[in-house]
Coordinates of C-alpha atoms and ligand atoms in Angstrom, one line a residue:
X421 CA -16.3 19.1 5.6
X422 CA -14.9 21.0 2.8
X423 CA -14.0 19.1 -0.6
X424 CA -11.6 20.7 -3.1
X425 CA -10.0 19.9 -6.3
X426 CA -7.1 21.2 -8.6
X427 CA -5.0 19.5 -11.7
X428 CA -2.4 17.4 -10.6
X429 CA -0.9 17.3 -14.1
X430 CA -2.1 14.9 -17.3
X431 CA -1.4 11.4 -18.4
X432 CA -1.6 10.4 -21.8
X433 CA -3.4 13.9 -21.9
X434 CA -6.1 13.1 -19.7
X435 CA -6.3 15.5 -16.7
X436 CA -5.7 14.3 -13.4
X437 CA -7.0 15.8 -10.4
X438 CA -5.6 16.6 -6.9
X439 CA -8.8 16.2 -4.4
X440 CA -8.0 17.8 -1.0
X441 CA -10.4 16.8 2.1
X442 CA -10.8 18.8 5.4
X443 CA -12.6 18.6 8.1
X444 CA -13.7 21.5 11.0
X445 CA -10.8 20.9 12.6
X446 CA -8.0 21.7 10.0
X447 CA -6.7 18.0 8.9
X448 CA -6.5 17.3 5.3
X449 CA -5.6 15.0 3.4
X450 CA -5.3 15.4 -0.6
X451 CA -5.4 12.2 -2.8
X452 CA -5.2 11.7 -6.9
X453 CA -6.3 8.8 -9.0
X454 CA -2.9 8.6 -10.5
X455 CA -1.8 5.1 -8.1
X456 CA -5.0 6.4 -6.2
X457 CA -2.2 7.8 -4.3
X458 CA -2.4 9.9 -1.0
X459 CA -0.4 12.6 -2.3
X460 CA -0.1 15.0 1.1
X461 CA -1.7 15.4 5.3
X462 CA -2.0 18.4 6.7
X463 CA -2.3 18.7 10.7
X464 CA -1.9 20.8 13.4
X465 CA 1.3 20.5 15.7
X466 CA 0.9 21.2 19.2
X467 CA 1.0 24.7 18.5
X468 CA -1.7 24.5 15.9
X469 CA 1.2 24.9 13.6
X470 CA -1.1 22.9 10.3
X471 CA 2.3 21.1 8.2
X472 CA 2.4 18.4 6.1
X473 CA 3.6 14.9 7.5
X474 CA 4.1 12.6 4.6
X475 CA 6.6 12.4 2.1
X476 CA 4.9 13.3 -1.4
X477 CA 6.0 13.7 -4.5
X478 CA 5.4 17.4 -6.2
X479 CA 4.5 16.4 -9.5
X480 CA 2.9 13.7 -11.8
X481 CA 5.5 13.7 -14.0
X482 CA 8.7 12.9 -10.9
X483 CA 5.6 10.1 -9.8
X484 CA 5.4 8.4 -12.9
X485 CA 9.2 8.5 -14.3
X486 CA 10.8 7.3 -10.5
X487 CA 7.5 5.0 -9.3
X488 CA 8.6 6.2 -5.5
X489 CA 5.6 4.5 -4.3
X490 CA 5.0 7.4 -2.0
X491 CA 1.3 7.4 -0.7
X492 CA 0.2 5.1 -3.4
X493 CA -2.2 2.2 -3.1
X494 CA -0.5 -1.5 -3.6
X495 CA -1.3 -3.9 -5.5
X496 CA -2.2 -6.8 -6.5
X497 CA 0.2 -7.9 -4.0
X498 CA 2.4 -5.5 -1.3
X499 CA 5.6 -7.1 -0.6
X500 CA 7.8 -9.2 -2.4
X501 CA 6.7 -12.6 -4.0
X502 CA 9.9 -14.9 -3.9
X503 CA 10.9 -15.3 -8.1
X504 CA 7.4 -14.2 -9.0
X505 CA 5.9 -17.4 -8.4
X506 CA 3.1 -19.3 -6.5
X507 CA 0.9 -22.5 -7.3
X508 CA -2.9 -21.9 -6.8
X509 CA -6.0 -24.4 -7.6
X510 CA -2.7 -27.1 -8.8
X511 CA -1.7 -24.5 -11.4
X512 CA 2.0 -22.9 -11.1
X513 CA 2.3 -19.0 -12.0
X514 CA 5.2 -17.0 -13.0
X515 CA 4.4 -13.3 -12.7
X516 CA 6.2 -10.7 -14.3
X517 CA 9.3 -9.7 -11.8
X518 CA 10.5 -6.4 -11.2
X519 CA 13.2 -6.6 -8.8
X520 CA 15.8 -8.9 -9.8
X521 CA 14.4 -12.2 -10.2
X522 CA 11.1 -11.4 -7.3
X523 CA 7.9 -9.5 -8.0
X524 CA 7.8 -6.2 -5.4
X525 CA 4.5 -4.1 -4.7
X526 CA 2.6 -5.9 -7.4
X527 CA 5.3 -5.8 -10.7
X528 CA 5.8 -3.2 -13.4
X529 CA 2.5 -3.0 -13.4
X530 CA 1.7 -2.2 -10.3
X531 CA -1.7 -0.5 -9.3
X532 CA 0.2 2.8 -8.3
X533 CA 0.8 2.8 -12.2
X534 CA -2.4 3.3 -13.1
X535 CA -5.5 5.9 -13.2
X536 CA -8.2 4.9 -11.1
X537 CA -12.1 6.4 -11.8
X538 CA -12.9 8.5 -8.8
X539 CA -15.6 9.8 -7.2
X540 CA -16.6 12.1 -3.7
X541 CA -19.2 11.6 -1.2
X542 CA -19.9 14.0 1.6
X543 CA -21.9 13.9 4.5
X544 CA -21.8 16.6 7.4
X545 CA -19.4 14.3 9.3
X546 CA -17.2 12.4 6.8
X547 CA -16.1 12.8 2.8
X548 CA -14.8 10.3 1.2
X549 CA -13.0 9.7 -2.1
X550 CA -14.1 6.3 -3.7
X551 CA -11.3 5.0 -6.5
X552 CA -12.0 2.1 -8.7
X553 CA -9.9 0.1 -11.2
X554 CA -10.7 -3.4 -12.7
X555 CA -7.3 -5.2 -13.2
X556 CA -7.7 -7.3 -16.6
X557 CA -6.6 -10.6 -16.1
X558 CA -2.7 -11.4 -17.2
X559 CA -1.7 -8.1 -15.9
X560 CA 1.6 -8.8 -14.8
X561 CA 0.6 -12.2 -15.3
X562 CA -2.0 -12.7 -12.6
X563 CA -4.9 -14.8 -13.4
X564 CA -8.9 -13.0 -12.5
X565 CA -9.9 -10.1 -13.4
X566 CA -10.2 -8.2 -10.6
X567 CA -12.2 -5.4 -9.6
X568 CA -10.7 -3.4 -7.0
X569 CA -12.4 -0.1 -4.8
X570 CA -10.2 2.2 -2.4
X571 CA -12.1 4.4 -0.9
X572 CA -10.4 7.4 1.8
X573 CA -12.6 9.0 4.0
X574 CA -11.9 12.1 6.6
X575 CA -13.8 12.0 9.4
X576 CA -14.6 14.8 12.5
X577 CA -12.5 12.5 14.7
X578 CA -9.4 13.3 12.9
X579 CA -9.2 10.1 11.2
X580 CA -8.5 9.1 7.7
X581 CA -9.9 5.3 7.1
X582 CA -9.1 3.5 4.2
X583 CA -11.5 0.9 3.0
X584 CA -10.2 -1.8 0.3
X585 CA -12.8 -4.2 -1.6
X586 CA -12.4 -6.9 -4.2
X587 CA -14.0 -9.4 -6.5
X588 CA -12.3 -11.8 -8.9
X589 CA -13.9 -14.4 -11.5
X590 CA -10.8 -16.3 -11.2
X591 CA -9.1 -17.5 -8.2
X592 CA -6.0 -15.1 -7.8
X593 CA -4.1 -12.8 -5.0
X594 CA -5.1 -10.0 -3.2
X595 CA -2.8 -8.2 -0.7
X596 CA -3.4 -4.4 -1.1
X597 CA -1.7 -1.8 1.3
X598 CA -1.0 2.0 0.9
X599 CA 2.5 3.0 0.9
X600 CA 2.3 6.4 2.8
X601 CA 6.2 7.4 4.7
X602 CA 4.6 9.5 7.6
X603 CA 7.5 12.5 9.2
X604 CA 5.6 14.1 11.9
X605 CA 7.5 17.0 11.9
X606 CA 6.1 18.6 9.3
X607 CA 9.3 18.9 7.5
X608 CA 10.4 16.6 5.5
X609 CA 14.3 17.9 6.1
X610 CA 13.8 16.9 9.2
X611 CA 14.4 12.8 9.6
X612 CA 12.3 10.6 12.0
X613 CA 14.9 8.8 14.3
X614 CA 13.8 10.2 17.5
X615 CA 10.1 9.9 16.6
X616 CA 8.9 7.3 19.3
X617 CA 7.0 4.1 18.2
X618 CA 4.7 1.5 20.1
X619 CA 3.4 -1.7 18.2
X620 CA 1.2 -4.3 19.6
X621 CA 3.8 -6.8 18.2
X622 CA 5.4 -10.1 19.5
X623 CA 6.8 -11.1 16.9
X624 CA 8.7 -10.0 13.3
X625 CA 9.6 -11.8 10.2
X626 CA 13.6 -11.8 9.7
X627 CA 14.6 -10.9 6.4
X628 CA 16.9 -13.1 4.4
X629 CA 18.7 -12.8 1.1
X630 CA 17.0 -10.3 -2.0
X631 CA 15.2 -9.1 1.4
X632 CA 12.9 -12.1 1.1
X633 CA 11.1 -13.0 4.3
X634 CA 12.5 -16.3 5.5
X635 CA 9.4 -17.7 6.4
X636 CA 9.9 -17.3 10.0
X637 CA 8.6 -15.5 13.1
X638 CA 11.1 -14.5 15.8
X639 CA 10.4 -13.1 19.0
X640 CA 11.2 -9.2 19.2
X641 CA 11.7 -9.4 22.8
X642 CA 15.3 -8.7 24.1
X643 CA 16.2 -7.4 20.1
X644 CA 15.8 -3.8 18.7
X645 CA 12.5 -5.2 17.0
X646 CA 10.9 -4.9 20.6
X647 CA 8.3 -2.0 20.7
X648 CA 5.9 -3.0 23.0
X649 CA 6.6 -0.2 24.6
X650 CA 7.5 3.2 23.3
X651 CA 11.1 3.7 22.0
X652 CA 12.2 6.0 19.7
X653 CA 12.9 4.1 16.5
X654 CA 16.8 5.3 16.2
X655 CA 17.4 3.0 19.1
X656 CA 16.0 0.1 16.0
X657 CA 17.6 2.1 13.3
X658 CA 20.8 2.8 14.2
X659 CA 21.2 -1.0 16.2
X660 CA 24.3 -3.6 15.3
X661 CA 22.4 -6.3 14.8
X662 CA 22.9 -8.9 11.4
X663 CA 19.0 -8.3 10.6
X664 CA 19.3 -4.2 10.5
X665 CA 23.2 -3.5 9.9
X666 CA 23.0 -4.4 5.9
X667 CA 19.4 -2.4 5.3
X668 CA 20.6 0.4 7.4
X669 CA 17.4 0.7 9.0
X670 CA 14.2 -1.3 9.3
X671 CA 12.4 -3.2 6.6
X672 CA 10.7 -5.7 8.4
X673 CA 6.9 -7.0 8.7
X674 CA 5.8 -6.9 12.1
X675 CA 3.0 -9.7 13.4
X676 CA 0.3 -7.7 15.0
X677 CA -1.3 -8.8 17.9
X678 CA -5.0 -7.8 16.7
X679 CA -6.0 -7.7 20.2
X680 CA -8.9 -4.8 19.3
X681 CA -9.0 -2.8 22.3
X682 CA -7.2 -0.1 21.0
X683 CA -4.8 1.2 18.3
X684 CA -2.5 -1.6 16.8
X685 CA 1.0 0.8 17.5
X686 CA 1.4 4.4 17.2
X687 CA 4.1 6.9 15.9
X688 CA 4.8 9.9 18.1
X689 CA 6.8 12.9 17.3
X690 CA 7.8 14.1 20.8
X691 CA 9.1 17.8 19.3
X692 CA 5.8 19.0 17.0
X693 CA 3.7 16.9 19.9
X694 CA 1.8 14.8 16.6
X695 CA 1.1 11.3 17.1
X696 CA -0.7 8.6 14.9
X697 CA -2.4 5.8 16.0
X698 CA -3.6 3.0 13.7
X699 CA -5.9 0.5 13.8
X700 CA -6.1 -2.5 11.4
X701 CA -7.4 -6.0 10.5
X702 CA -4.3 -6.9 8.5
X703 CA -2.1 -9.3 10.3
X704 CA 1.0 -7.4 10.2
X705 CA 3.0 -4.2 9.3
X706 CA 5.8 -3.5 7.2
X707 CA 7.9 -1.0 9.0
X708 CA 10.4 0.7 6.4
X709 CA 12.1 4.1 7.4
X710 CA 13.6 5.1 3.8
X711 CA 16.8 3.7 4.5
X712 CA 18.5 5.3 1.4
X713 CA 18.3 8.9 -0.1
X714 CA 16.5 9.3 -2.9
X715 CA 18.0 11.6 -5.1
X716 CA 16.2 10.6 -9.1
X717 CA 14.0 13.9 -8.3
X718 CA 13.7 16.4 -5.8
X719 CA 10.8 17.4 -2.6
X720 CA 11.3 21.0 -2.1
X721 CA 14.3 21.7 -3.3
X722 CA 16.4 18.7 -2.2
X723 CA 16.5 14.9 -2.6
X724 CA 14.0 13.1 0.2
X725 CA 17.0 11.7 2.8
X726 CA 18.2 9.2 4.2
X727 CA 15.2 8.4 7.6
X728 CA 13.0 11.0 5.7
X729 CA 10.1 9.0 6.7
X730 CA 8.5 6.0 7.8
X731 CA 6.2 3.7 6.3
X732 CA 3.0 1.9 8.6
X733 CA 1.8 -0.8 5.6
X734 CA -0.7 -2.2 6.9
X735 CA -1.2 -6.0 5.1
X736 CA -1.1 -9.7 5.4
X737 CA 2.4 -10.9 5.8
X738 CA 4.3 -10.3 2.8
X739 CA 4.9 -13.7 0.1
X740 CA 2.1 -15.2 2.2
X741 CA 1.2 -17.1 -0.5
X742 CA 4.6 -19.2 -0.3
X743 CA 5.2 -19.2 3.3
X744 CA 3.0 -21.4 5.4
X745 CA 1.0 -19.5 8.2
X746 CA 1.9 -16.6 7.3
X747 CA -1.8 -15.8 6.0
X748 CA -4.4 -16.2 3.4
X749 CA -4.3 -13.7 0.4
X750 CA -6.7 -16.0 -2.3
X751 CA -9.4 -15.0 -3.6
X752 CA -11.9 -16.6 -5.2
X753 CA -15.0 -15.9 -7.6
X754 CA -18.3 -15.3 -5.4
X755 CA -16.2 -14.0 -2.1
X756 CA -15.9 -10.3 -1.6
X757 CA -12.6 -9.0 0.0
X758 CA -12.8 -5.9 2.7
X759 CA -10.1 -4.7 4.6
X760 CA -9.9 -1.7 6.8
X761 CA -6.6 0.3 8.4
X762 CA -7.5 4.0 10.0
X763 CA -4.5 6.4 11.1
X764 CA -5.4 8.7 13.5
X765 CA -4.0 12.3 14.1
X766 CA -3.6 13.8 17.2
X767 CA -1.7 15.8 19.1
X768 CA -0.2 15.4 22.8
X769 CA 2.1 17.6 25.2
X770 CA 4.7 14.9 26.6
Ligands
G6D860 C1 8.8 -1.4 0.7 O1 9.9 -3.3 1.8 C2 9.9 -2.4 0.7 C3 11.2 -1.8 0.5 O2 12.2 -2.7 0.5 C4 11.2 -0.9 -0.7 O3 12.4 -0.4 -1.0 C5 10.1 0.1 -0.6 O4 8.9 -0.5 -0.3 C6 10.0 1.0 -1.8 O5 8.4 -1.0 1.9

């Protein structure tokens, strides 16, 4: 395991460093504590072509002027809350909203908006970088002054794991996920239609107006939603169907099974052979394949396109907090929230 480090750019003149983690078998991944955002993964194709195969942002600056999202860690709350609001322990809350009149990936002041401490650890088989950040309470408007930890650790099994821990003194929200767009073929001009995906999912949560879950589950069978068995994810994409037609693409939180016997879904690039299997606790995943160019600043060279990646946010169902069964995001003084998703790179022939 090899650990590196090199500026990233400053905030508020403070430098900000660029870690970069590899193991013996040429992964990397690189990670700042700007958003305590993954900022790029290197890995072999099936050639042993090494590539990146996320979508990152170059520079600091392009990070914090267009808040992207890309790689960062999510928080308080991934997702939308419907108008910003919620009642907890018989007190109603109005957070501060930052998409129309709803609160998306934790408000204007989000956790990707802020330097996290950081710290390394290394052993002969893992390193790990280990962010923290304690979240004053009233940010955004949230009661509890949370104290959050993200740690990222490589392993010799190819397998960055991403560890999330919490403690409030007030009961508030917690629903953290990382917001990496993953495009397996190591170029990001490249779009990710005929990637193939599997989920161990049943079931999805339709989308209605604002993009605001509705509060329902519907079954995925006999609907593009339907990846229990690999298809490549134009076949979703690209489908006439009133839930994917107006978002051009996927958006949608996915009810994982949780069945533990193996990855949760993976991602599969049948041209560079790279594939990514994850593994979760989180109750579902938010599938979004970057529906829209985004042309406020540029990834080498050019504007990231339309399908230039996809996302696998791992979280409890998004606005869980207002729609019943969808999950339990509280937390309370004396509980300790953990939460673990691990992607896993690999490479295979067919
Ligand atoms: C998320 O679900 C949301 C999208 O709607 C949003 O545009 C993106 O993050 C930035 O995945």
């Amino acid at each position: 395991m090899e650990i590196t480090s090199k500026s990233f750019g400053k905030v508020d003149g403070v430098d900000v460093p660029e870690y970069t983690l590899t193991n013996s078998n040429g992964v990397a991944i690189s990670a700042m504590p700007f958003g305590a955002t993954l900022t790029k993964i290197v890995t072999p194709d099936k050639n042993g072509k090494r590539e990146n195969i996320t979508l990152n942002v170059e520079n600091l600056e392009d990070f914090i002027a267009h808040r992207p999202f890309y790689g960062a860690t999510i928080g308080r709350v991934a997702g939308r809350i419907t108008r910003g609001q919620f009642t907890l322990s018989g007190i109603d809350y109005q957070l501060d909203v930052n998409e129309g009149e709803n609160l998306l990936h934790g408000g204007p002041e989000g956790f990707d908006t802020k330097l996290w401490e950081v710290r390394t650890e290394e052993s002969d088989s893992r390193a790990s970088l280990i962010f923290t950040f304690n979240s004053p309470a009233g940010e955004n408007r949230f009661p509890g002054n949370l104290s959050v930890t993200v740690t990222y650790t490589l392993t010799e099994e190819d397998e960055w794991i991403i560890d999330y821990q919490a403690e409030t003194d007030a009961p508030t929200l917690f629903n953290p996920t990382n917001h990496v767009y993953f495009n397996l073929t190591g170029d990001i001009k490249k779009t990710i239609l005929d990637h193939q995906l599997m989920l161990n999912s049943d079931f999805y949560a339709p989308l209605g107006g604002e993009n605001l879950p509705k509060g329902e589950l519907d079954k995925v069978e006999g609907t593009p939603f339907d990846f229990t068995s690999f298809k490549a994810v134009k076949e979703a994409v690209l489908a006439d169907h009133p839930q994917i037609s107006p978002l051009s693409g996927l958006d949608h939180p996915f009810v994982l099974s949780l069945k533990n016997d193996g990855p949760e879904g993976i991602l599969f690039d049948p041209e560079s052979g790279r594939e990514v299997k994850f593994f979760t606790d989180c109750n579902s995943v938010v599938i979004f394949t970057h529906n829209a160019e985004v042309d406020d600043f540029e990834i080498q060279g050019e504007p990231a396109g339309q399908y230039a990646g996809i996302t696998l946010e791992t979280q409890t169902l998004p606005d869980a907090v207002n729609q019943p069964g969808f999950g339990n995001i509280i937390l309370r003084p004396g509980e300790t929230f953990t939460s673990q998703t691990t992607y896993q790179f690999g490479v295979r022939a067919d």
